[in-house]
Coordinates of C-alpha atoms in Angstrom, one line a residue:
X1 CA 42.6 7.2 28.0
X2 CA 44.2 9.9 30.2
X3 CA 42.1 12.5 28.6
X4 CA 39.0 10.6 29.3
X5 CA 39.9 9.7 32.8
X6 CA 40.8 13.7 33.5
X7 CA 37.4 14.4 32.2
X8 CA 36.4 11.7 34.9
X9 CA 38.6 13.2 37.5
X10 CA 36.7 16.6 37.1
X11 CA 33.4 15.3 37.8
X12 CA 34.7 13.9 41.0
X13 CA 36.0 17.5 41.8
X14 CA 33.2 18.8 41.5
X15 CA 31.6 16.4 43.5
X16 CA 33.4 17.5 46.3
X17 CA 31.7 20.5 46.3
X18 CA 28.2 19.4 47.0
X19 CA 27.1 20.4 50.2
X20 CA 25.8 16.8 50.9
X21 CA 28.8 14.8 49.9
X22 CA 29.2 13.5 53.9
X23 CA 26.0 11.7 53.3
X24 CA 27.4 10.6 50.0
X25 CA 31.1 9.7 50.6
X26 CA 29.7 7.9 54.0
X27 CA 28.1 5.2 51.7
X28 CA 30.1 1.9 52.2
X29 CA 30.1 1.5 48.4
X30 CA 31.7 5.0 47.8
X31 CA 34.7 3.5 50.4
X32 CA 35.1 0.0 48.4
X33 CA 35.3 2.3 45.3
X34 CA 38.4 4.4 46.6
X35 CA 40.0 0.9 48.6
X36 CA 41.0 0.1 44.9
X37 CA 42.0 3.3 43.3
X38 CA 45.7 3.5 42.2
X39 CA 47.3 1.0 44.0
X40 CA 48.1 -0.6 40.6
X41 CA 49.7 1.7 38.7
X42 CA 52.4 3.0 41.7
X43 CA 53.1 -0.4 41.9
X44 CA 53.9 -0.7 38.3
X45 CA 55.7 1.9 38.3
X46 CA 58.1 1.3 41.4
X47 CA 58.2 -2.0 39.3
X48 CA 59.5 -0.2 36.2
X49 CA 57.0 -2.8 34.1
X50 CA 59.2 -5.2 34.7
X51 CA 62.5 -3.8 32.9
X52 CA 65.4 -3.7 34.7
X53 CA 66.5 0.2 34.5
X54 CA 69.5 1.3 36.6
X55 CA 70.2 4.9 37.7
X56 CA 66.9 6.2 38.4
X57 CA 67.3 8.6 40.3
X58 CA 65.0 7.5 43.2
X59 CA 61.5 7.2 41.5
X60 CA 60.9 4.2 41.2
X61 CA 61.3 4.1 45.6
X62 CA 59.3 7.3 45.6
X63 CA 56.7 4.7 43.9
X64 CA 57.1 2.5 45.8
X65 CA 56.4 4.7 48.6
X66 CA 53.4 5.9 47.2
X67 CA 52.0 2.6 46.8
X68 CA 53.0 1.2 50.5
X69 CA 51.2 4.1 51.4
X70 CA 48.1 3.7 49.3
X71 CA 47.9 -0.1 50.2
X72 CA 47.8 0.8 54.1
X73 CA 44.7 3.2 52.9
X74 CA 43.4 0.5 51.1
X75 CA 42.9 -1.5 54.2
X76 CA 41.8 1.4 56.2
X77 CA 38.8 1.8 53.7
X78 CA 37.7 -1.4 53.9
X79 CA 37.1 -4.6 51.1
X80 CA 37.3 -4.0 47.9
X81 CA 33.8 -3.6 45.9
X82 CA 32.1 -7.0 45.1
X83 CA 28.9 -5.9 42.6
X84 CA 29.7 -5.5 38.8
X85 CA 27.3 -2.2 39.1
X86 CA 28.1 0.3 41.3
X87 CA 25.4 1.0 43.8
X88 CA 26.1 4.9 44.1
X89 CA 26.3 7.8 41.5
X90 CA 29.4 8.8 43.4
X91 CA 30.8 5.0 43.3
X92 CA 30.1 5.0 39.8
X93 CA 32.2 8.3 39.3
X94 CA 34.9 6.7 41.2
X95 CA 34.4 3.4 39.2
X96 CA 35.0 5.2 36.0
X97 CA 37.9 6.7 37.1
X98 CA 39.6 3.5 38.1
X99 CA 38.3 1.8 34.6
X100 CA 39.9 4.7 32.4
X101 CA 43.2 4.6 34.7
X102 CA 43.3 0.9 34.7
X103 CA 43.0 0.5 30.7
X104 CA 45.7 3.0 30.3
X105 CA 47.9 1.0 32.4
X106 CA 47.1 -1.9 30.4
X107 CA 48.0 -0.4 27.1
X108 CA 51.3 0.4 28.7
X109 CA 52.1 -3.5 30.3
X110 CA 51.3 -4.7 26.7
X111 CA 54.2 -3.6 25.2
X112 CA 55.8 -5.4 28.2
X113 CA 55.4 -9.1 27.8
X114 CA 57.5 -12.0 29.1
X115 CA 56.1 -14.5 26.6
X116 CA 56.7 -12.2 23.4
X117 CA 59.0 -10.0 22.5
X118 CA 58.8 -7.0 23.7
X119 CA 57.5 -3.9 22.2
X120 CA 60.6 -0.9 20.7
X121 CA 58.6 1.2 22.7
X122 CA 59.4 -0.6 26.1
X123 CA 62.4 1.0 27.5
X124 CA 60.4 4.8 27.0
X125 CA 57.8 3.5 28.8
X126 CA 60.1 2.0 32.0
X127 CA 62.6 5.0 31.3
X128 CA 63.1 7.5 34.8
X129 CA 61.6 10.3 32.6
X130 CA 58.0 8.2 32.0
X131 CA 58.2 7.3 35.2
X132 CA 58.8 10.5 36.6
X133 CA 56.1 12.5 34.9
X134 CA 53.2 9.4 35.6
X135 CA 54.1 10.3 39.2
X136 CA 53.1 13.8 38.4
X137 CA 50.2 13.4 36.8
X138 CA 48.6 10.7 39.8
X139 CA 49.2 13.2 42.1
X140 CA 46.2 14.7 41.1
X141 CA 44.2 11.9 41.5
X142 CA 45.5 10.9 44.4
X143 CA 45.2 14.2 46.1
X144 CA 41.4 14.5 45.1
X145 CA 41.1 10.7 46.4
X146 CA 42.2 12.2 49.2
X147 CA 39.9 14.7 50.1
X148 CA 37.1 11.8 49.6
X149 CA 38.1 9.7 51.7
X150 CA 37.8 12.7 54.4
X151 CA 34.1 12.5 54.1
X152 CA 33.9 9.2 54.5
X153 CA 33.4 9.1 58.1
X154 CA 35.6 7.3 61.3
X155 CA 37.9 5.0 60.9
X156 CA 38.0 5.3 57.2
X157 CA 38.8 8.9 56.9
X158 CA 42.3 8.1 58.9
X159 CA 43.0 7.0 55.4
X160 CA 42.8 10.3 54.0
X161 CA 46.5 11.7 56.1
X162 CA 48.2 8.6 54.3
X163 CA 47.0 9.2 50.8
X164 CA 47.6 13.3 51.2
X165 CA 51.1 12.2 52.0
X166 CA 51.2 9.6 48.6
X167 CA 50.1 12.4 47.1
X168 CA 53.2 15.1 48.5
X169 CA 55.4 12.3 47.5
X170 CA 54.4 11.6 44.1
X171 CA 53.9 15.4 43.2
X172 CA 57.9 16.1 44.7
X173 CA 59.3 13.2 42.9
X174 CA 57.1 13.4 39.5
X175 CA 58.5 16.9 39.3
X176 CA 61.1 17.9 37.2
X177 CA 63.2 20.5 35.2
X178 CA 61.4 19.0 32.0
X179 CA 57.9 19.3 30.6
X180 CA 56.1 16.3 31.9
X181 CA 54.6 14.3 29.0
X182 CA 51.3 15.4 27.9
X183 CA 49.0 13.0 26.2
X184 CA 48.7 13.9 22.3
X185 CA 44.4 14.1 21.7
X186 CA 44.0 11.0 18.9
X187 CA 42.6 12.1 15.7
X188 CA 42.7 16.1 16.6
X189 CA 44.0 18.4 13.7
X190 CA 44.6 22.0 14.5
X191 CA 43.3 24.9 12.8
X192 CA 45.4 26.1 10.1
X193 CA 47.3 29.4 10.7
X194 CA 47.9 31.6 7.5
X195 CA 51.2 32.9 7.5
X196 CA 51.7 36.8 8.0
X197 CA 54.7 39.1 6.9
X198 CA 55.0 40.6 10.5
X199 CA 55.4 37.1 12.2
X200 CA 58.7 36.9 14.6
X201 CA 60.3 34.0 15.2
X202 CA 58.0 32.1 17.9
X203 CA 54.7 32.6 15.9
X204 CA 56.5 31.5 12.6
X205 CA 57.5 28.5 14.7
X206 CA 54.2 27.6 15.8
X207 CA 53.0 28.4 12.1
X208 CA 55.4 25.5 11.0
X209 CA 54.5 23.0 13.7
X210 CA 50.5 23.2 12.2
X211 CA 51.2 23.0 9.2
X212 CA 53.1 19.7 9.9
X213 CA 50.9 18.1 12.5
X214 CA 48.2 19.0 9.5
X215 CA 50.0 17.3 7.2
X216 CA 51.4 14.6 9.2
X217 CA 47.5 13.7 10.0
X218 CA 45.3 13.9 6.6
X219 CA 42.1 13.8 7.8
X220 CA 40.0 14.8 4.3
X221 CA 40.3 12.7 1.1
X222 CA 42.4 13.9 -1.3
X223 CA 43.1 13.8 -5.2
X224 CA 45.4 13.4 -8.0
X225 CA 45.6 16.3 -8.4
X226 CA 46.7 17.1 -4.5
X227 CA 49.4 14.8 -4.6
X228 CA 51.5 15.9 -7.6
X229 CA 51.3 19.2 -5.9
X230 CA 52.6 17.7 -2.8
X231 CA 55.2 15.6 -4.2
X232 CA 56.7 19.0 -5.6
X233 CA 56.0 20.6 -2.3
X234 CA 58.2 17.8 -0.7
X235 CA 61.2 17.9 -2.9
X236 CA 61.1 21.8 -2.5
X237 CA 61.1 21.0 1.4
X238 CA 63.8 19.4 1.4
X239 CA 66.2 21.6 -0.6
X240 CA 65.0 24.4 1.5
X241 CA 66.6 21.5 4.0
X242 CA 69.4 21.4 2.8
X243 CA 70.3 25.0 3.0
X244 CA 69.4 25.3 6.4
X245 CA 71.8 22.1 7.2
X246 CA 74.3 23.8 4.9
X247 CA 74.2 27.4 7.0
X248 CA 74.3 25.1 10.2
X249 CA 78.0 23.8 9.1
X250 CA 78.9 27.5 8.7
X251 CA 77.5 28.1 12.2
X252 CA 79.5 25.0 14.0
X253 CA 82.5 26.4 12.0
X254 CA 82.6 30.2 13.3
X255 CA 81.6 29.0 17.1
X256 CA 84.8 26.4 16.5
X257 CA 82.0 23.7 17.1
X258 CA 84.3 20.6 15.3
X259 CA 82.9 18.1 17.1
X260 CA 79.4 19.0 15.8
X261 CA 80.3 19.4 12.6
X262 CA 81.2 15.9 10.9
X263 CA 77.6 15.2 12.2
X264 CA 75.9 17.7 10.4
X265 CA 77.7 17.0 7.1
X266 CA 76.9 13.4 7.2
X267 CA 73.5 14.7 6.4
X268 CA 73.8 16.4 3.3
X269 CA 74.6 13.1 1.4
X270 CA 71.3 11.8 2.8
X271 CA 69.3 15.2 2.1
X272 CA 70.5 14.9 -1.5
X273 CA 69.4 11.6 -1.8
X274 CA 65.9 12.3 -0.7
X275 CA 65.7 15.3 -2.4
X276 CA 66.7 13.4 -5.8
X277 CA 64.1 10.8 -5.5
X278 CA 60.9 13.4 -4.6
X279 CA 62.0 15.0 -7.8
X280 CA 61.8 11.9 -9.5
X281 CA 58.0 11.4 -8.6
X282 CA 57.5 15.1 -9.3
X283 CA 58.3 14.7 -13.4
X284 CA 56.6 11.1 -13.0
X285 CA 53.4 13.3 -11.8
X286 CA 54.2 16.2 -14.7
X287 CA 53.5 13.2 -17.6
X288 CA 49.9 13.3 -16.4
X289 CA 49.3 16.9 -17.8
X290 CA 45.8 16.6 -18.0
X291 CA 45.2 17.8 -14.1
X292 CA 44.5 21.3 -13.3
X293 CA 45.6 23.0 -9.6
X294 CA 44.7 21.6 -6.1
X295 CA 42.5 22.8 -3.9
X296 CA 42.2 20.9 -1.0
X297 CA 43.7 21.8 2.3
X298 CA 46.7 19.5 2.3
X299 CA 48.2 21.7 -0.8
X300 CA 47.4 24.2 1.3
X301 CA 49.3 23.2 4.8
X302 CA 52.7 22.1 2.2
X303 CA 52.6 25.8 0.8
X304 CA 52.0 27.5 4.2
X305 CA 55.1 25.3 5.4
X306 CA 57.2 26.1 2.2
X307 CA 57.1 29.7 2.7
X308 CA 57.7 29.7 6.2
X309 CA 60.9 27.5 6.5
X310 CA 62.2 29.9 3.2
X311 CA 61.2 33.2 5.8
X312 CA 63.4 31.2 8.0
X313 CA 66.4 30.7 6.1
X314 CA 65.8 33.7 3.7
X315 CA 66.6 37.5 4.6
X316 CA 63.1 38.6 2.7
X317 CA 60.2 38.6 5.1
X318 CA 58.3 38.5 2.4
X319 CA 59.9 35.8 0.7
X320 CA 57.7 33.1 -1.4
X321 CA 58.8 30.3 -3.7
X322 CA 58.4 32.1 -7.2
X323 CA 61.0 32.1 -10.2
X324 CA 61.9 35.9 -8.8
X325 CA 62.7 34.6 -4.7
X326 CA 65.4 36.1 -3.5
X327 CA 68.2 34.2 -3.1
X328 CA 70.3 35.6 -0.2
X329 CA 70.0 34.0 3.1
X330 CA 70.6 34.7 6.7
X331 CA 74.7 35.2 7.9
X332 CA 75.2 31.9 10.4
X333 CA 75.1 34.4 12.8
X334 CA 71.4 35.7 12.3
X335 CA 70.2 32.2 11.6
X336 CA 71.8 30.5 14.6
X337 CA 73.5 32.8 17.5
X338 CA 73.9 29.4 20.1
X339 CA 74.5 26.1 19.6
X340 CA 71.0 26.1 21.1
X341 CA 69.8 28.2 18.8
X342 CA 71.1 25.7 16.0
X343 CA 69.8 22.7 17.9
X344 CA 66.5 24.3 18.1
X345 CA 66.6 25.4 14.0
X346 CA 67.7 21.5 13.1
X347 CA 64.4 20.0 14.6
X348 CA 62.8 22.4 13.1
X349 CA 64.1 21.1 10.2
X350 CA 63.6 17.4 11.4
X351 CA 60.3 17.4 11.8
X352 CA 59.5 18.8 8.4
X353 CA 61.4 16.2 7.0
X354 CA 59.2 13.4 8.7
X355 CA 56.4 15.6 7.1
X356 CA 57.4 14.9 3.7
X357 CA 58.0 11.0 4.9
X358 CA 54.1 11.4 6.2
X359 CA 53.5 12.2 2.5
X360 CA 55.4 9.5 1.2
X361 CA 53.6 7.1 3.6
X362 CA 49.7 8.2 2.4
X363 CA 50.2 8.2 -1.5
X364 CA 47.9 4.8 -1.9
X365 CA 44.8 6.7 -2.8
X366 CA 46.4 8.8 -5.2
X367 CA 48.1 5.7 -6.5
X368 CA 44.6 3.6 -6.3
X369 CA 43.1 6.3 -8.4
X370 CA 45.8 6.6 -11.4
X371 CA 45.3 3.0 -11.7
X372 CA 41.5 3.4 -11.6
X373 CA 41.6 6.2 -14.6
X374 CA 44.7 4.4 -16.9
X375 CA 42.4 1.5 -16.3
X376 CA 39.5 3.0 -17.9
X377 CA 41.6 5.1 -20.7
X378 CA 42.7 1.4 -21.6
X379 CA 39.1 -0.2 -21.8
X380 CA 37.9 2.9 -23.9
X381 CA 40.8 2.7 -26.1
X382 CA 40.9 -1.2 -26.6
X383 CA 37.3 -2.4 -25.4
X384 CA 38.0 -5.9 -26.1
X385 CA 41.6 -6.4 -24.4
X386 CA 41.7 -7.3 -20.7
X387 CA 42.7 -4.2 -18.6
X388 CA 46.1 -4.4 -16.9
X389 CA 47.4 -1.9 -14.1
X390 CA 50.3 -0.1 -16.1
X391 CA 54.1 -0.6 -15.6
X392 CA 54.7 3.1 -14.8
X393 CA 51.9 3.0 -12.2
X394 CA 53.7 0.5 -10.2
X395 CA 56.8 2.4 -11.1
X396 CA 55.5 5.0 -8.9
X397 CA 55.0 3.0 -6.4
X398 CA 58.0 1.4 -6.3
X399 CA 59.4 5.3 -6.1
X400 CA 57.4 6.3 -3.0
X401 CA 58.5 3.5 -1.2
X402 CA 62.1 4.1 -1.8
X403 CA 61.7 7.7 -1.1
X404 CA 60.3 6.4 2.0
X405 CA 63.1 4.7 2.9
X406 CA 65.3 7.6 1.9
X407 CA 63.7 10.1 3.9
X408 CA 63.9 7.1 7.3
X409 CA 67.5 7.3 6.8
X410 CA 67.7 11.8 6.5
X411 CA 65.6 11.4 9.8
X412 CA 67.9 8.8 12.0
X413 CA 71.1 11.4 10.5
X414 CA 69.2 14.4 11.4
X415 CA 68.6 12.8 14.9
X416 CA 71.7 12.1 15.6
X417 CA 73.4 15.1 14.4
X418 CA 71.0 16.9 17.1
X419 CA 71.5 15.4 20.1
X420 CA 75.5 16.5 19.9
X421 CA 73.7 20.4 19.8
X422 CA 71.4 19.9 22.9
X423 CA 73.6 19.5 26.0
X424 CA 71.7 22.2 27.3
X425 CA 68.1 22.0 25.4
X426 CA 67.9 18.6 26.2
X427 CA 64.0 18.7 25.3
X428 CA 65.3 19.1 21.8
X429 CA 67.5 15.6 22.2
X430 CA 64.4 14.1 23.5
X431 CA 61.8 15.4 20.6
X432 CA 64.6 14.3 18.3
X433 CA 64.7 10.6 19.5
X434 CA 61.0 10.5 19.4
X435 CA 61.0 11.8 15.6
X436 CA 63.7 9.3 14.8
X437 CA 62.0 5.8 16.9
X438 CA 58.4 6.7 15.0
X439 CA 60.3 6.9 11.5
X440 CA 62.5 3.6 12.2
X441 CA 59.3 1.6 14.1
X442 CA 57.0 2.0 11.1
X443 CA 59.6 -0.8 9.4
X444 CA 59.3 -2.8 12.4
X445 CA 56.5 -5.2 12.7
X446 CA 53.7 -4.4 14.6
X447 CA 52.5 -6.1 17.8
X448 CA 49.9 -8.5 15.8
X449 CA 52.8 -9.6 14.0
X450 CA 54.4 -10.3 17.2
X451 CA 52.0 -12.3 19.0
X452 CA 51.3 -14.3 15.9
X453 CA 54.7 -15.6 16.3
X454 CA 53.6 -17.6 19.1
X455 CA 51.8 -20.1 16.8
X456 CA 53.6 -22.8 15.4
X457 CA 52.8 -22.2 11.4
X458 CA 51.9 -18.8 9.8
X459 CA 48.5 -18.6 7.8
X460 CA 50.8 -18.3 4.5
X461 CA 52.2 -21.8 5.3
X462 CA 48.7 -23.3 6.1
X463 CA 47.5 -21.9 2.8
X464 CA 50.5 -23.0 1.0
X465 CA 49.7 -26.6 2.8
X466 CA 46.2 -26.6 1.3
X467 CA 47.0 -25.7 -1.9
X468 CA 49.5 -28.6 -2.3
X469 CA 47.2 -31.2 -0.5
X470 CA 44.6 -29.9 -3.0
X471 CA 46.4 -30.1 -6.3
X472 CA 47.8 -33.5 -5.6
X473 CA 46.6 -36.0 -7.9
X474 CA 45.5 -38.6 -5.7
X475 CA 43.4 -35.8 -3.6
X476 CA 41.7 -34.9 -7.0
X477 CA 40.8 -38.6 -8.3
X478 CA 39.4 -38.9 -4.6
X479 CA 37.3 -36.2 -4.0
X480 CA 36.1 -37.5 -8.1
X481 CA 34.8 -40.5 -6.8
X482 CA 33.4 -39.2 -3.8
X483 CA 31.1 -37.2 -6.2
X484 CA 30.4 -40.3 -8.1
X485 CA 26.7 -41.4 -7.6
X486 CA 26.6 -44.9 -5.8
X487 CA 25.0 -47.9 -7.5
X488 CA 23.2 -50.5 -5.8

């Protein structure tokens, strides 16, 4: 929604430019359209959604600030608009703004309810940081706001000073040592970058994040034969995991790190664990030798990322997972100089773990489609049996789930293990958290779940209820005689 009110936001900058927008911005309707603009959210914000957040470093009253301000230009401006249809193409520019900006900070106040539970995602949303980088990103708005309202003739372009100065405010106060948070484009896959023997450590970086945000968003359909190849890909993953965790320990022990290193070792059981059960599905997948080689760009993203975490980890810069890979890795030193430098290696590690868990979460088509073929193998073989899924289908099921589970419980270790090594990145503590709340909130029900627990039955018990009222004895002889035909 952000993206689509930026795109929204330009048109209105370039309306600025026009050499007629006096006459334009002079309109009473353009002035109803900007007396609405924003007020909302600031006041959300100052509001924290509702949750109660100590310590925040003065935000939420620079929102509030920004929104006392923006009220008193409100008023300035004039009435708010009172026609569905704006009566202007500048209006309507202005409308859209306020519609995209106004459905985003609806999505946000839903996971905020009084009535309902609230959402896991609630104290993000009313945490300083959130609130902090909202601030930065309205400043924008409410700057180019601003310079409307200049055009819009005396006494309403007094309101421009007041909403420059909401502006100042938010843009000082939404500004901060860390990133702000930049909304993530919805279905968008990036272009796959093939990795190169000359990469240093930046581009191989960037080569790694693809090749998971690939994987961790399968846009194309895939096959059998894909997903055998990525179940091996996975359990190679995560012993090429392992190793890294294993030179980390090393690491924490030569910089005389001991509080850091109980952490990281608490993994390894977890790692193993994993690893065990993706190796599991891989000789499940080997019985079913009939398939030939994948093709499809998935197999593709899981090999780019295997031989780039093994460059990582493995002094050949030419290293690729073959039966003749060298084996020698990187001193602690090389791999990790800083604690930083570890902290920075481990979500590296992190997020290709919640790779593999992406791959654990998508196998139903594969699994669909080996039940669709032993299916048909059965008919063909005994044409006059009934066809029945078979027991080691659901057996393989039953082992992506629990590898699923597995790999949840590697990610909240890993995650916790890595905000010990960020007291300086703490941009690495933060992706960390985020890695480790969407692996832990997938198990959580979602908010349809919630808001059907406002209702005093669930449909299971009303379906349960009607299939006892129906079988009831009584109920059957009475709905028989209600089909009888009545004599005379």
């Amino acid at each position: 929604m952000t993206a689509l009110a930026d795109h929204h936001l330009t048109d209105l900058k370039h309306a600025l430019h026009a050499h007629d927008i006096g006459h334009h911005a002079a309109q009473p309707a353009v002035r109803a359209e900007l007396s609405q603009l924003l007020v909302r959210y600031h006041h959300q914000i100052a509001t924290g959604f509702g949750v109660p957040h100590p310590g925040d470093h003065g935000v939420r009253a620079a929102a509030h600030r920004a929104a006392t301000l923006i009220t008193t230009a409100g008023r300035i401006l004039g009435p708010h608009p009172t026609t569905e249809i704006p009566e202007t193409p500048l209006a309507e520019k202005i409308r859209c703004v306020s519609l995209t900006l106004g459905c985003s900070l609806d999505l946000l106040a839903s996971h905020i309810r009084t009535t309902l539970p609230v959402s896991p995602d609630a104290p993000t949303i009313a945490a300083p940081d959130t609130a902090r980088a909202l601030l930065h990103q309205l400043s924008d708005y409410l700057a180019t706001t601003a310079h409307l309202a200049r055009h819009t003739g005396v006494p309403a372009s007094e309101s421009s000073r007041l909403l420059l100065t909401a502006a100042v405010v938010s843009k000082v106060f939404g500004h901060a040592e860390r990133a702000p948070i930049n909304p993530v484009p919805l279905h968008h896959t990036p272009q796959r970058i093939p990795p190169a023997v000359d990469e240093n450590f930046d581009q191989t970086v960037a080569g790694i994040n693809t090749s998971i945000q690939r994987l961790n968003n399968p846009g194309e359909p895939s096959s059998v034969i894909t997903w055998r190849y990525l179940a091996r890909a996975a359990a190679i993953i995560c012993d090429l995991n392992r190793k890294t965790i294993l030179q980390l320990v090393y690491r924490m022990e030569e910089l005389n790190k001991h509080q850091h290193i109980a952490h990281l070792k608490e993994v390894s059981p977890s790692i193993r664990a994993t690893s065990s059960r993706w190796k599991a599905i891989t000789r499940r997948w080997d019985t079913y030798d009939q398939f030939g080689h994948p093709t499809t760009g998935l197999a593709t993203d899981a090999s780019d990322l295997i031989i780039r975490l093994g460059r990582v980890i493995h002094t050949d810069p030419t290293w690729t997972p073959s039966p003749r890979a060298s084996l020698h890795m990187k001193p602690p030193a090389e791999l990790a100089a800083t604690s930083a430098d570890a902290a920075r290696i481990a979500t590296i590690t992190l997020k290709a773990f919640e790779a593999c868990n992406a791959i654990a979460a998508h196998h139903h088509t594969a699994i669909n489609d080996l039940a669709a073929m032993n299916i048909l193998q059965q008919q063909q073989q005994h044409p006059t049996h009934s066809p029945r899924v078979p027991a080691s289908t659901r057996e393989l099921l039953t082992l992506y789930q629990a590898t699923q589970t597995a790999g949840t419980t590697t990610i909240t270790a890993l995650a916790h293990a890595i905000k010990g090594l960020t007291a300086f990145t703490p941009h690495h503590a933060d992706e960390a958290r985020l890695i480790a709340r969407r692996a832990t909130n997938k198990t959580r029900p979602n908010q349809s779940a919630l808001a059907a627990t406002g209702f005093p039955h669930s449909i299971n018990e009303c379906l349960s209820e009607s299939k006892v009222e129906s079988s009831r004895p009584e109920h059957s002889n009475r709905d028989h005689r209600s089909h009888r035909p009545s004599t005379p």
